[in-house]
mmJSON file of the N, C-alpha and C atoms, coordinates in Angstrom:
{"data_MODEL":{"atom_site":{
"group_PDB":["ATOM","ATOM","ATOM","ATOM","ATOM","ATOM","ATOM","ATOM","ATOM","ATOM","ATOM","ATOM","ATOM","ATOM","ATOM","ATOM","ATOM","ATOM","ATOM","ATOM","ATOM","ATOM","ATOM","ATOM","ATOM","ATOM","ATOM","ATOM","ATOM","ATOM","ATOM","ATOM","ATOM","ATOM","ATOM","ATOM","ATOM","ATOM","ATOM","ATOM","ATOM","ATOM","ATOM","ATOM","ATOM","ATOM","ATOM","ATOM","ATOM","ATOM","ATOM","ATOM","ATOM","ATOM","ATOM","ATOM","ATOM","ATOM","ATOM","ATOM","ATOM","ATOM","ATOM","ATOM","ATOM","ATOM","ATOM","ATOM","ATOM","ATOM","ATOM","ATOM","ATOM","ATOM","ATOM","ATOM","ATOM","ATOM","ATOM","ATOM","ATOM","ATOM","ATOM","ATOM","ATOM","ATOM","ATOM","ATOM","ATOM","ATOM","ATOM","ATOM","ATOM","ATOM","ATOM","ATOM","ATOM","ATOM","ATOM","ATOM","ATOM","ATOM","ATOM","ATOM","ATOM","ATOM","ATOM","ATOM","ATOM","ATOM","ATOM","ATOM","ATOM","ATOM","ATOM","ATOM","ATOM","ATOM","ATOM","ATOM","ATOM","ATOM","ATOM","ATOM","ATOM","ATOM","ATOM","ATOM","ATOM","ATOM","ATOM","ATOM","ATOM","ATOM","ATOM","ATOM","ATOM","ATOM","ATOM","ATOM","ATOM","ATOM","ATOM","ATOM","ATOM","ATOM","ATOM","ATOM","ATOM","ATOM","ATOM","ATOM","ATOM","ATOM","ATOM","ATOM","ATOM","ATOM","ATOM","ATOM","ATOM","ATOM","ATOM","ATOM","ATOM","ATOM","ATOM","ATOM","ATOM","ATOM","ATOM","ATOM","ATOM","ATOM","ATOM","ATOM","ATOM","ATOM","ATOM","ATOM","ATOM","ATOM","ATOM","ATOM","ATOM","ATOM","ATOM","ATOM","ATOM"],
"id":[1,2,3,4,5,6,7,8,9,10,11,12,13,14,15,16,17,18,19,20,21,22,23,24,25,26,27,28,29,30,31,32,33,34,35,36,37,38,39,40,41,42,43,44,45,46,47,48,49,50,51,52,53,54,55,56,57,58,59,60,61,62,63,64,65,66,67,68,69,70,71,72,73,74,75,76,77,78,79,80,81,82,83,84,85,86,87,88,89,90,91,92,93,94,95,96,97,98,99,100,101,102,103,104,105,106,107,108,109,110,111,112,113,114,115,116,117,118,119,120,121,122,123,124,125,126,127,128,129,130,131,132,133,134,135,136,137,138,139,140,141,142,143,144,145,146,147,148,149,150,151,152,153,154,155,156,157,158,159,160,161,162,163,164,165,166,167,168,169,170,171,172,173,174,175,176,177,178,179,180,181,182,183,184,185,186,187,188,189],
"type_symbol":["N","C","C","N","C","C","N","C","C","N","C","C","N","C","C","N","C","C","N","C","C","N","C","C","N","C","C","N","C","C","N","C","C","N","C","C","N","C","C","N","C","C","N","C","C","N","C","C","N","C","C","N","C","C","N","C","C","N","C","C","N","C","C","N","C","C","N","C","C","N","C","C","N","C","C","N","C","C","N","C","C","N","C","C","N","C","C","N","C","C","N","C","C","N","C","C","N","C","C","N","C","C","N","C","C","N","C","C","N","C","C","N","C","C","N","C","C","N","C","C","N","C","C","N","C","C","N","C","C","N","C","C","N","C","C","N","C","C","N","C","C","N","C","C","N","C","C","N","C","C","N","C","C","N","C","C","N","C","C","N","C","C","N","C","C","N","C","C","N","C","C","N","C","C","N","C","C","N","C","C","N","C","C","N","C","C","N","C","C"],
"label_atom_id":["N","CA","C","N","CA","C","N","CA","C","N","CA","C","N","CA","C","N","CA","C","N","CA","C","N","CA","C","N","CA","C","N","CA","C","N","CA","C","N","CA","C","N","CA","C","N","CA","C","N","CA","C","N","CA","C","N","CA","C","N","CA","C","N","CA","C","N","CA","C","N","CA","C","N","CA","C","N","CA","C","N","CA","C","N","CA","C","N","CA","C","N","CA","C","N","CA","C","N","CA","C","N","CA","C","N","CA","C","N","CA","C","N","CA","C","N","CA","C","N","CA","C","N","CA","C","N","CA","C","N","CA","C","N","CA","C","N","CA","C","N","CA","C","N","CA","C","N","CA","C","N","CA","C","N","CA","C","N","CA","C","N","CA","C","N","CA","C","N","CA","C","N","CA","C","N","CA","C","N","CA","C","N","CA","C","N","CA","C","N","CA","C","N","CA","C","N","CA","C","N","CA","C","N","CA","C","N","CA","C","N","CA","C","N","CA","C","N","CA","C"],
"label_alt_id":[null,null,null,null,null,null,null,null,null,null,null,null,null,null,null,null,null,null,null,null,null,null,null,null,null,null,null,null,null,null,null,null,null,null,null,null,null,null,null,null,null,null,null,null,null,null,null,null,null,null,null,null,null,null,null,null,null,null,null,null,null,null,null,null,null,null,null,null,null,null,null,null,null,null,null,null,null,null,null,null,null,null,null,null,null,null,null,null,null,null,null,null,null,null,null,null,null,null,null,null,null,null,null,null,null,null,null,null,null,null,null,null,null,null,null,null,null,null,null,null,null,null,null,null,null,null,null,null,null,null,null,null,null,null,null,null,null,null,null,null,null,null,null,null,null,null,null,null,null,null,null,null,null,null,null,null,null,null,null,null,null,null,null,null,null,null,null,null,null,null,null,null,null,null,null,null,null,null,null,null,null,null,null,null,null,null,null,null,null],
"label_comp_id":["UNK","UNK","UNK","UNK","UNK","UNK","UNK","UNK","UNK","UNK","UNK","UNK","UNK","UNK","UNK","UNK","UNK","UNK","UNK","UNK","UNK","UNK","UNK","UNK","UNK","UNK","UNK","UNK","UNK","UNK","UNK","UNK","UNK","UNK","UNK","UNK","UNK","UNK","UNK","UNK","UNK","UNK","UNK","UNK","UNK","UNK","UNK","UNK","UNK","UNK","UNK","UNK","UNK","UNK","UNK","UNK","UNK","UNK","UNK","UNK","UNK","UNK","UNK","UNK","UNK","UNK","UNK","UNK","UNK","UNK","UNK","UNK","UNK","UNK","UNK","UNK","UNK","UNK","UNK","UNK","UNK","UNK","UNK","UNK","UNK","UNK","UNK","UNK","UNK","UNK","UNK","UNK","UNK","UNK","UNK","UNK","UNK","UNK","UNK","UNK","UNK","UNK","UNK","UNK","UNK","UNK","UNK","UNK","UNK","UNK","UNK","UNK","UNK","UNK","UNK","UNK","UNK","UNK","UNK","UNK","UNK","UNK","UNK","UNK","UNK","UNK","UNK","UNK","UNK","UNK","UNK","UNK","UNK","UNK","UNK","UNK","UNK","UNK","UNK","UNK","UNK","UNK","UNK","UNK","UNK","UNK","UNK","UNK","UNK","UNK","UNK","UNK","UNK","UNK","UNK","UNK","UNK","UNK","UNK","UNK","UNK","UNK","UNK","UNK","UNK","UNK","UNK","UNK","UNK","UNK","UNK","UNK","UNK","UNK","UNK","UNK","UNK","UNK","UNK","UNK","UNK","UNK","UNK","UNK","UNK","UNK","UNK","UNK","UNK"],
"label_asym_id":["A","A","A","A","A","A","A","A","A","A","A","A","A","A","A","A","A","A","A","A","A","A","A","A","A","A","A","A","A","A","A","A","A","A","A","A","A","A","A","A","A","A","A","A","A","A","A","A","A","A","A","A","A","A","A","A","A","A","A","A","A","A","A","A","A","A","A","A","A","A","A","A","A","A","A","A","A","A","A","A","A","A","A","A","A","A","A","A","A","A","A","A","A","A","A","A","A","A","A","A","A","A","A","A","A","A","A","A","A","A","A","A","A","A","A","A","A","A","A","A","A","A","A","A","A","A","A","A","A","A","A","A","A","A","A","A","A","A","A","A","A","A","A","A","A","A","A","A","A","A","A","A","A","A","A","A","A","A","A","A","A","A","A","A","A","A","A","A","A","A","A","A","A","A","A","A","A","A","A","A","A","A","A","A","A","A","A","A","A"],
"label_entity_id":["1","1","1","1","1","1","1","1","1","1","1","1","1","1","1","1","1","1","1","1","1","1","1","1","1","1","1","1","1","1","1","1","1","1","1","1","1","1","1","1","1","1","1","1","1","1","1","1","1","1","1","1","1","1","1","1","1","1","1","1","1","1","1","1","1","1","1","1","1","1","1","1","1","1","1","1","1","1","1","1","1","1","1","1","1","1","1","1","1","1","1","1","1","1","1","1","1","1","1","1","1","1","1","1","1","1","1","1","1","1","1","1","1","1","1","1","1","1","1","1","1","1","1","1","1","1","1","1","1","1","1","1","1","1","1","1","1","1","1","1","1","1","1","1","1","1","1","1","1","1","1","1","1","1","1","1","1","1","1","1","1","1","1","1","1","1","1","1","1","1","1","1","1","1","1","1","1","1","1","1","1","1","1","1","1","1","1","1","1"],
"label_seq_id":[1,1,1,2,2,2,3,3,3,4,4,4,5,5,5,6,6,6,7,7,7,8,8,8,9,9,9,10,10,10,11,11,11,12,12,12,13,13,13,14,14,14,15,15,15,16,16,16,17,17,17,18,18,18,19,19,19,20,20,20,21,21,21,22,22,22,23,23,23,24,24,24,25,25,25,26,26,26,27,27,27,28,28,28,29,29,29,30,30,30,31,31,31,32,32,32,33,33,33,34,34,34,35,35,35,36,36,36,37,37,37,38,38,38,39,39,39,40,40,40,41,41,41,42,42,42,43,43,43,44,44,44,45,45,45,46,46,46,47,47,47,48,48,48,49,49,49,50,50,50,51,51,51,52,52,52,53,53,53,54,54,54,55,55,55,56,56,56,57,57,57,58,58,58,59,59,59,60,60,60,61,61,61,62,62,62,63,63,63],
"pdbx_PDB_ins_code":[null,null,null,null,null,null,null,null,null,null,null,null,null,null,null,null,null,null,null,null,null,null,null,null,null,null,null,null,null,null,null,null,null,null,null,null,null,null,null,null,null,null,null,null,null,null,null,null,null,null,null,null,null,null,null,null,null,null,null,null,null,null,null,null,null,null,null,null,null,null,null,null,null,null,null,null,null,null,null,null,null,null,null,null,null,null,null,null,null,null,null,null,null,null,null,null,null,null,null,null,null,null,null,null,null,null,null,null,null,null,null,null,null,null,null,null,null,null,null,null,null,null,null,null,null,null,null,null,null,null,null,null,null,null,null,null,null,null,null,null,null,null,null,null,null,null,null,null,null,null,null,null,null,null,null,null,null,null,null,null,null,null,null,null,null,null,null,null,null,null,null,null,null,null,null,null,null,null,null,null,null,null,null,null,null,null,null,null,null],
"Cartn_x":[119.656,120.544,119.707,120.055,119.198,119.593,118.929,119.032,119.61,119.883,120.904,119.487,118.541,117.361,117.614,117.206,117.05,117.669,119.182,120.34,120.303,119.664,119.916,118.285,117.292,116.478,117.385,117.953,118.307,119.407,119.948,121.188,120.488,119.209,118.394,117.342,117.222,115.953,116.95,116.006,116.043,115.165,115.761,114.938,114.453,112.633,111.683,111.382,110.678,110.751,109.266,109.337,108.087,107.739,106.616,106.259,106.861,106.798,106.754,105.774,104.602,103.722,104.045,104.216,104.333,105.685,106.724,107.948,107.377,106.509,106.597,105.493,104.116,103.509,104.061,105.649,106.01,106.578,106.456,107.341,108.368,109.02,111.086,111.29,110.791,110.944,110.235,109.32,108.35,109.393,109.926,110.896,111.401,111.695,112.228,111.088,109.72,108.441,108.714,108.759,108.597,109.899,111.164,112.669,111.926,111.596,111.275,109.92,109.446,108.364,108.92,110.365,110.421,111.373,111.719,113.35,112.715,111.83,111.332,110.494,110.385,109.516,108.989,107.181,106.356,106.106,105.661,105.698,107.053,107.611,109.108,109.129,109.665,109.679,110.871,111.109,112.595,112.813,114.107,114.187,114.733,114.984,115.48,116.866,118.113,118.997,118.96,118.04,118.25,117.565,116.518,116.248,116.974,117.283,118.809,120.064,119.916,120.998,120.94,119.602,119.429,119.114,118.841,118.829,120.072,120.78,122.478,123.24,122.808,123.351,122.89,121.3,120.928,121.044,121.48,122.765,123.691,124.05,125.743,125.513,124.418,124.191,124.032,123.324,123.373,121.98,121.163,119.855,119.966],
"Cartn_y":[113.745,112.668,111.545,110.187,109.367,108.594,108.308,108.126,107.011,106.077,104.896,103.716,103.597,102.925,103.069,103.997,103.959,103.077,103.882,103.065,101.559,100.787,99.77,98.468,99.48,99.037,98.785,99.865,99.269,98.155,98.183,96.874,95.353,95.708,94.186,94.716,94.544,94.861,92.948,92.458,90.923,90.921,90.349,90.229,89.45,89.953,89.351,87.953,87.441,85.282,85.53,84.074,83.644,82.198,81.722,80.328,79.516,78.155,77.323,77.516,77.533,77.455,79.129,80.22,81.493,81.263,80.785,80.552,79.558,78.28,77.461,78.073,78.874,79.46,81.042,81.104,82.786,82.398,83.271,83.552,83.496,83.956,83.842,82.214,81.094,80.469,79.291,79.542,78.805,77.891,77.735,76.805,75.77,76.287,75.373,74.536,74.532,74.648,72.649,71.751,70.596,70.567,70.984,70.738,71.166,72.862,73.569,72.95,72.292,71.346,70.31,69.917,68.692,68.902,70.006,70.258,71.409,72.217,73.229,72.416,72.991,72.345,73.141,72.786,73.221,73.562,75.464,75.795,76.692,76.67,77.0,78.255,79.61,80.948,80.632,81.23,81.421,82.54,82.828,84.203,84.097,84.473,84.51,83.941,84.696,84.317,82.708,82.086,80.722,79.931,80.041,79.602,79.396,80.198,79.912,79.013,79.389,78.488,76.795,76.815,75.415,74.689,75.633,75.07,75.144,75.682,75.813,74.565,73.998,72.983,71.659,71.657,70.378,70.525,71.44,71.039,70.666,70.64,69.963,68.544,68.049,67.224,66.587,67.405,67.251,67.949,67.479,67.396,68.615],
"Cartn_z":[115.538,115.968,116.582,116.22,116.96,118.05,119.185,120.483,120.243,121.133,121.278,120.612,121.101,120.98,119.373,119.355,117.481,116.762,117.173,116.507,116.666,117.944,117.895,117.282,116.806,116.104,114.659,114.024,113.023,112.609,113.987,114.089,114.202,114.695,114.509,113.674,112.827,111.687,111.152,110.917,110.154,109.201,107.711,106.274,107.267,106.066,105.827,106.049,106.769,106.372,106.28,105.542,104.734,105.209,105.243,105.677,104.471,104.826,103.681,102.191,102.782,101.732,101.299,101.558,100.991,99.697,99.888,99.467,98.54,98.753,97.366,96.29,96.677,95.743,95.238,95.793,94.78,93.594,92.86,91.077,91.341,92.865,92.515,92.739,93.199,93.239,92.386,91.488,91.084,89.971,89.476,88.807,90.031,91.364,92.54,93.724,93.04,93.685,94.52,93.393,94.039,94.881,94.32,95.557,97.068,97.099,97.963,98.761,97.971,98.847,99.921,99.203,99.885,100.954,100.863,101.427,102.769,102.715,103.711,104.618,105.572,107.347,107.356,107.705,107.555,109.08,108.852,110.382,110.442,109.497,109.966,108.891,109.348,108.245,108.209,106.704,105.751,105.38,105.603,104.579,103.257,101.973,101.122,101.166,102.158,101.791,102.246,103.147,104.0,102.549,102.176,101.026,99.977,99.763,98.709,99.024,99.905,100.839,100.914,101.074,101.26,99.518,98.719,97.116,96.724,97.288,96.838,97.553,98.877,99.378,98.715,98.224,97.96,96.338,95.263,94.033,94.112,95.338,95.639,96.283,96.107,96.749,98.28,98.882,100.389,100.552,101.433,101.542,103.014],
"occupancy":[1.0,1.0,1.0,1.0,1.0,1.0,1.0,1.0,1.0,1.0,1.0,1.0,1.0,1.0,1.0,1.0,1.0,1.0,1.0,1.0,1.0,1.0,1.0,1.0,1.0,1.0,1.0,1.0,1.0,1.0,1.0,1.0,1.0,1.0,1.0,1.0,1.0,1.0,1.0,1.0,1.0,1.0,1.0,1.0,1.0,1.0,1.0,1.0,1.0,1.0,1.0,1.0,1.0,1.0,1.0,1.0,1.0,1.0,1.0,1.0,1.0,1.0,1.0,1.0,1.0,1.0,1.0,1.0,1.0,1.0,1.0,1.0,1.0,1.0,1.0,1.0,1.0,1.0,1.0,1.0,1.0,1.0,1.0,1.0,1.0,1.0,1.0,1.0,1.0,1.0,1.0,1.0,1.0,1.0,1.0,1.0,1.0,1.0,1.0,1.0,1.0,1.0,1.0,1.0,1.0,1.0,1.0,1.0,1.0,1.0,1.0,1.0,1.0,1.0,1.0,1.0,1.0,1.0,1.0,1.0,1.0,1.0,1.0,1.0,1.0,1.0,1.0,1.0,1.0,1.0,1.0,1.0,1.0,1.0,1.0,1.0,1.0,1.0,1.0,1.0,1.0,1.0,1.0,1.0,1.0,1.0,1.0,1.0,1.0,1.0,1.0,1.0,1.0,1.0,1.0,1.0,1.0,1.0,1.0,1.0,1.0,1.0,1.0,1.0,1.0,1.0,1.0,1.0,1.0,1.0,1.0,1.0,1.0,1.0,1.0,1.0,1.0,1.0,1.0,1.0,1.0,1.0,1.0,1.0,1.0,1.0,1.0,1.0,1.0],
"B_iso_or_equiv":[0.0,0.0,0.0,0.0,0.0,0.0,0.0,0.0,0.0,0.0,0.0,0.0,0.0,0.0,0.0,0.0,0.0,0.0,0.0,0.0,0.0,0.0,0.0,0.0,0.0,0.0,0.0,0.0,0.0,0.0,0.0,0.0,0.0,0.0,0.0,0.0,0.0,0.0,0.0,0.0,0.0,0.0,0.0,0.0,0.0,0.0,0.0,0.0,0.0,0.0,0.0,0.0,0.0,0.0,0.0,0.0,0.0,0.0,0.0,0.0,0.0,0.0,0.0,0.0,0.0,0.0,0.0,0.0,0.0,0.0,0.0,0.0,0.0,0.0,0.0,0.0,0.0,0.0,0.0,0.0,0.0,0.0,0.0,0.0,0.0,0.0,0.0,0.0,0.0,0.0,0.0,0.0,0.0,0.0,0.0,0.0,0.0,0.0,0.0,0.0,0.0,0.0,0.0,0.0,0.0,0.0,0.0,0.0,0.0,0.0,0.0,0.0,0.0,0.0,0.0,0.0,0.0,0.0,0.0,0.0,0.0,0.0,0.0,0.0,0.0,0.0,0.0,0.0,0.0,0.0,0.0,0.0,0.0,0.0,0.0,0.0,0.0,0.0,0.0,0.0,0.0,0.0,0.0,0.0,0.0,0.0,0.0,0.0,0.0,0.0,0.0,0.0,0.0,0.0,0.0,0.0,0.0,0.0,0.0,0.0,0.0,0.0,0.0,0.0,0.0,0.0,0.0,0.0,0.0,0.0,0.0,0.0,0.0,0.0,0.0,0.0,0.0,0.0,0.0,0.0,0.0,0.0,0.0,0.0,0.0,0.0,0.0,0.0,0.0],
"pdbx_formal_charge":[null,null,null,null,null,null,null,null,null,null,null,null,null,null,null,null,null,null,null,null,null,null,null,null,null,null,null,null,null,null,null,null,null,null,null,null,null,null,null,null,null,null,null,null,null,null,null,null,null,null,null,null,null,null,null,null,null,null,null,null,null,null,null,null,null,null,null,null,null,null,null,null,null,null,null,null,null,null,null,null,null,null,null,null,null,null,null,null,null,null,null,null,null,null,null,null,null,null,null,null,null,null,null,null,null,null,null,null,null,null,null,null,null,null,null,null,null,null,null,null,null,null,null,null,null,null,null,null,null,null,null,null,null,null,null,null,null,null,null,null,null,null,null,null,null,null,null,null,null,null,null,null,null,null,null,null,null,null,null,null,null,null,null,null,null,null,null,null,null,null,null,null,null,null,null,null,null,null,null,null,null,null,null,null,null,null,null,null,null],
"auth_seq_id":[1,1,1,2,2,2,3,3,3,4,4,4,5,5,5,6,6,6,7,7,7,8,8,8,9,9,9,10,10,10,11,11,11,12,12,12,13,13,13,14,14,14,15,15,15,16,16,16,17,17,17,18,18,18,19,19,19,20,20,20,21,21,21,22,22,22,23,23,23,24,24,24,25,25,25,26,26,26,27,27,27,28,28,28,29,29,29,30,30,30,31,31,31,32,32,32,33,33,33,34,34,34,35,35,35,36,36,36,37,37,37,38,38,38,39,39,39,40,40,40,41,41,41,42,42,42,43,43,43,44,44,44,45,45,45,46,46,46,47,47,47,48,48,48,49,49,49,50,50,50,51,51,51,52,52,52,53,53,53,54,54,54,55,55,55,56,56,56,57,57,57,58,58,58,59,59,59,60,60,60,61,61,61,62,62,62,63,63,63],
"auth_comp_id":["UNK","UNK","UNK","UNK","UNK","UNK","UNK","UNK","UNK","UNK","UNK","UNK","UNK","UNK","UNK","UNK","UNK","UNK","UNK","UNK","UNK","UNK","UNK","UNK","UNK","UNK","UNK","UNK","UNK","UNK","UNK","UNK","UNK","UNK","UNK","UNK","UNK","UNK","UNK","UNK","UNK","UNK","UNK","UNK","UNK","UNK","UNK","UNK","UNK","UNK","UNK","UNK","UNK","UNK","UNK","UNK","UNK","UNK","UNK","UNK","UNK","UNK","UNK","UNK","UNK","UNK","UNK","UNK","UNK","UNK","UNK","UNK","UNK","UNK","UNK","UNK","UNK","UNK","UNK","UNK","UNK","UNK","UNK","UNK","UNK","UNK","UNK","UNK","UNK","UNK","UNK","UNK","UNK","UNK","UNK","UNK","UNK","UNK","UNK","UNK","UNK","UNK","UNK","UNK","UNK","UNK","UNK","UNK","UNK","UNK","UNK","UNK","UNK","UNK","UNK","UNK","UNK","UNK","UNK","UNK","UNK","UNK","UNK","UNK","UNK","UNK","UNK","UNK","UNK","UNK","UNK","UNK","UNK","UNK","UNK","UNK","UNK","UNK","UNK","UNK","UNK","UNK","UNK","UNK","UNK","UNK","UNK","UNK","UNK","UNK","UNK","UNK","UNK","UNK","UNK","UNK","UNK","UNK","UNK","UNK","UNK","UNK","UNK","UNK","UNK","UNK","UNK","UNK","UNK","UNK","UNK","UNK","UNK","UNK","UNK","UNK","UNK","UNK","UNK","UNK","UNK","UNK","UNK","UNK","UNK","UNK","UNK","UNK","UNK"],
"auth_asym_id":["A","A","A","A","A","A","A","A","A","A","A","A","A","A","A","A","A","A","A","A","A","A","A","A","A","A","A","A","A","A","A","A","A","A","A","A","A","A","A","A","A","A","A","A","A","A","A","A","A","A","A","A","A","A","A","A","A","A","A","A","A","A","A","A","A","A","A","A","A","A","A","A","A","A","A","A","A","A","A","A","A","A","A","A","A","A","A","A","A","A","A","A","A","A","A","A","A","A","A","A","A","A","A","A","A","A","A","A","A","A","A","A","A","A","A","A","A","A","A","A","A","A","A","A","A","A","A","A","A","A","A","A","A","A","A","A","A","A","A","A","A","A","A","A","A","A","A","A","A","A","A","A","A","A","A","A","A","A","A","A","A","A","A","A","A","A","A","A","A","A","A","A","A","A","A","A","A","A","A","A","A","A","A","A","A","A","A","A","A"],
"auth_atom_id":["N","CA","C","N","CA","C","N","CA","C","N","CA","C","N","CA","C","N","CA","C","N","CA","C","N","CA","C","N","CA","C","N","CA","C","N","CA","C","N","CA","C","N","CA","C","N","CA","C","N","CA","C","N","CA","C","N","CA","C","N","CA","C","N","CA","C","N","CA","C","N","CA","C","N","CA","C","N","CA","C","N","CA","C","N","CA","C","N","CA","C","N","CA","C","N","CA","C","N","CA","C","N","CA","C","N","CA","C","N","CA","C","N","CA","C","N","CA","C","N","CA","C","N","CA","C","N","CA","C","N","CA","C","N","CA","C","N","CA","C","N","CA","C","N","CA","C","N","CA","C","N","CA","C","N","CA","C","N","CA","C","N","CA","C","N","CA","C","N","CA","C","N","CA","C","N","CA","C","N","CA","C","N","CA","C","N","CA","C","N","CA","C","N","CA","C","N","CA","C","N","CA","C","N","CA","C","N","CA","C","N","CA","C","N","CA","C","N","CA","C"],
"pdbx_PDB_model_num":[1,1,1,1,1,1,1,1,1,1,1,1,1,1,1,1,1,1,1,1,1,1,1,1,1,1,1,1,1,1,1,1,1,1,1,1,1,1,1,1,1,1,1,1,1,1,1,1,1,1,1,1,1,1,1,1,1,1,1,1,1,1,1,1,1,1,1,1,1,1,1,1,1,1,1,1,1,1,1,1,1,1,1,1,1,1,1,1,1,1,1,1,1,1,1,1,1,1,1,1,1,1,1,1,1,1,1,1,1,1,1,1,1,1,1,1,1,1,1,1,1,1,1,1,1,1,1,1,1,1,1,1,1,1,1,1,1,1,1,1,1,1,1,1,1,1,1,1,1,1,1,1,1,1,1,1,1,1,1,1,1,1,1,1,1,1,1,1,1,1,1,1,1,1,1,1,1,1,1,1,1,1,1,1,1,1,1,1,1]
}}}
């Protein structure tokens, strides 16, 4: 059985983030390389779903 501690490591476990530059030189994104250049702050980690997020906002037109 796991202690209260345990349990509450896995209630904050947070995906993965990646720097800017990690996110514009990967393969899942390499089709989105110049958007993701222009649109990410450098210094600043992303995770996948925020990344998406923000290529899903700036197709709809909003930066």
């Amino acid at each position: 059985m796991a202690t209260k501690n345990e349990s509450n490591k896995d209630e904050t476990k947070k995906a993965p983030e990646f720097t800017k530059t990690q996110i514009v030189k990967s393969n899942k994104y390499m089709a989105r390389r110049d958007a993701l250049n222009a649109l990410l702050e450098d210094g600043k980690t992303y995770s996948f779903t925020e990344v998406d997020g923000v290529l899903k906002k700036f197709d709809k037109g909003g930066k």
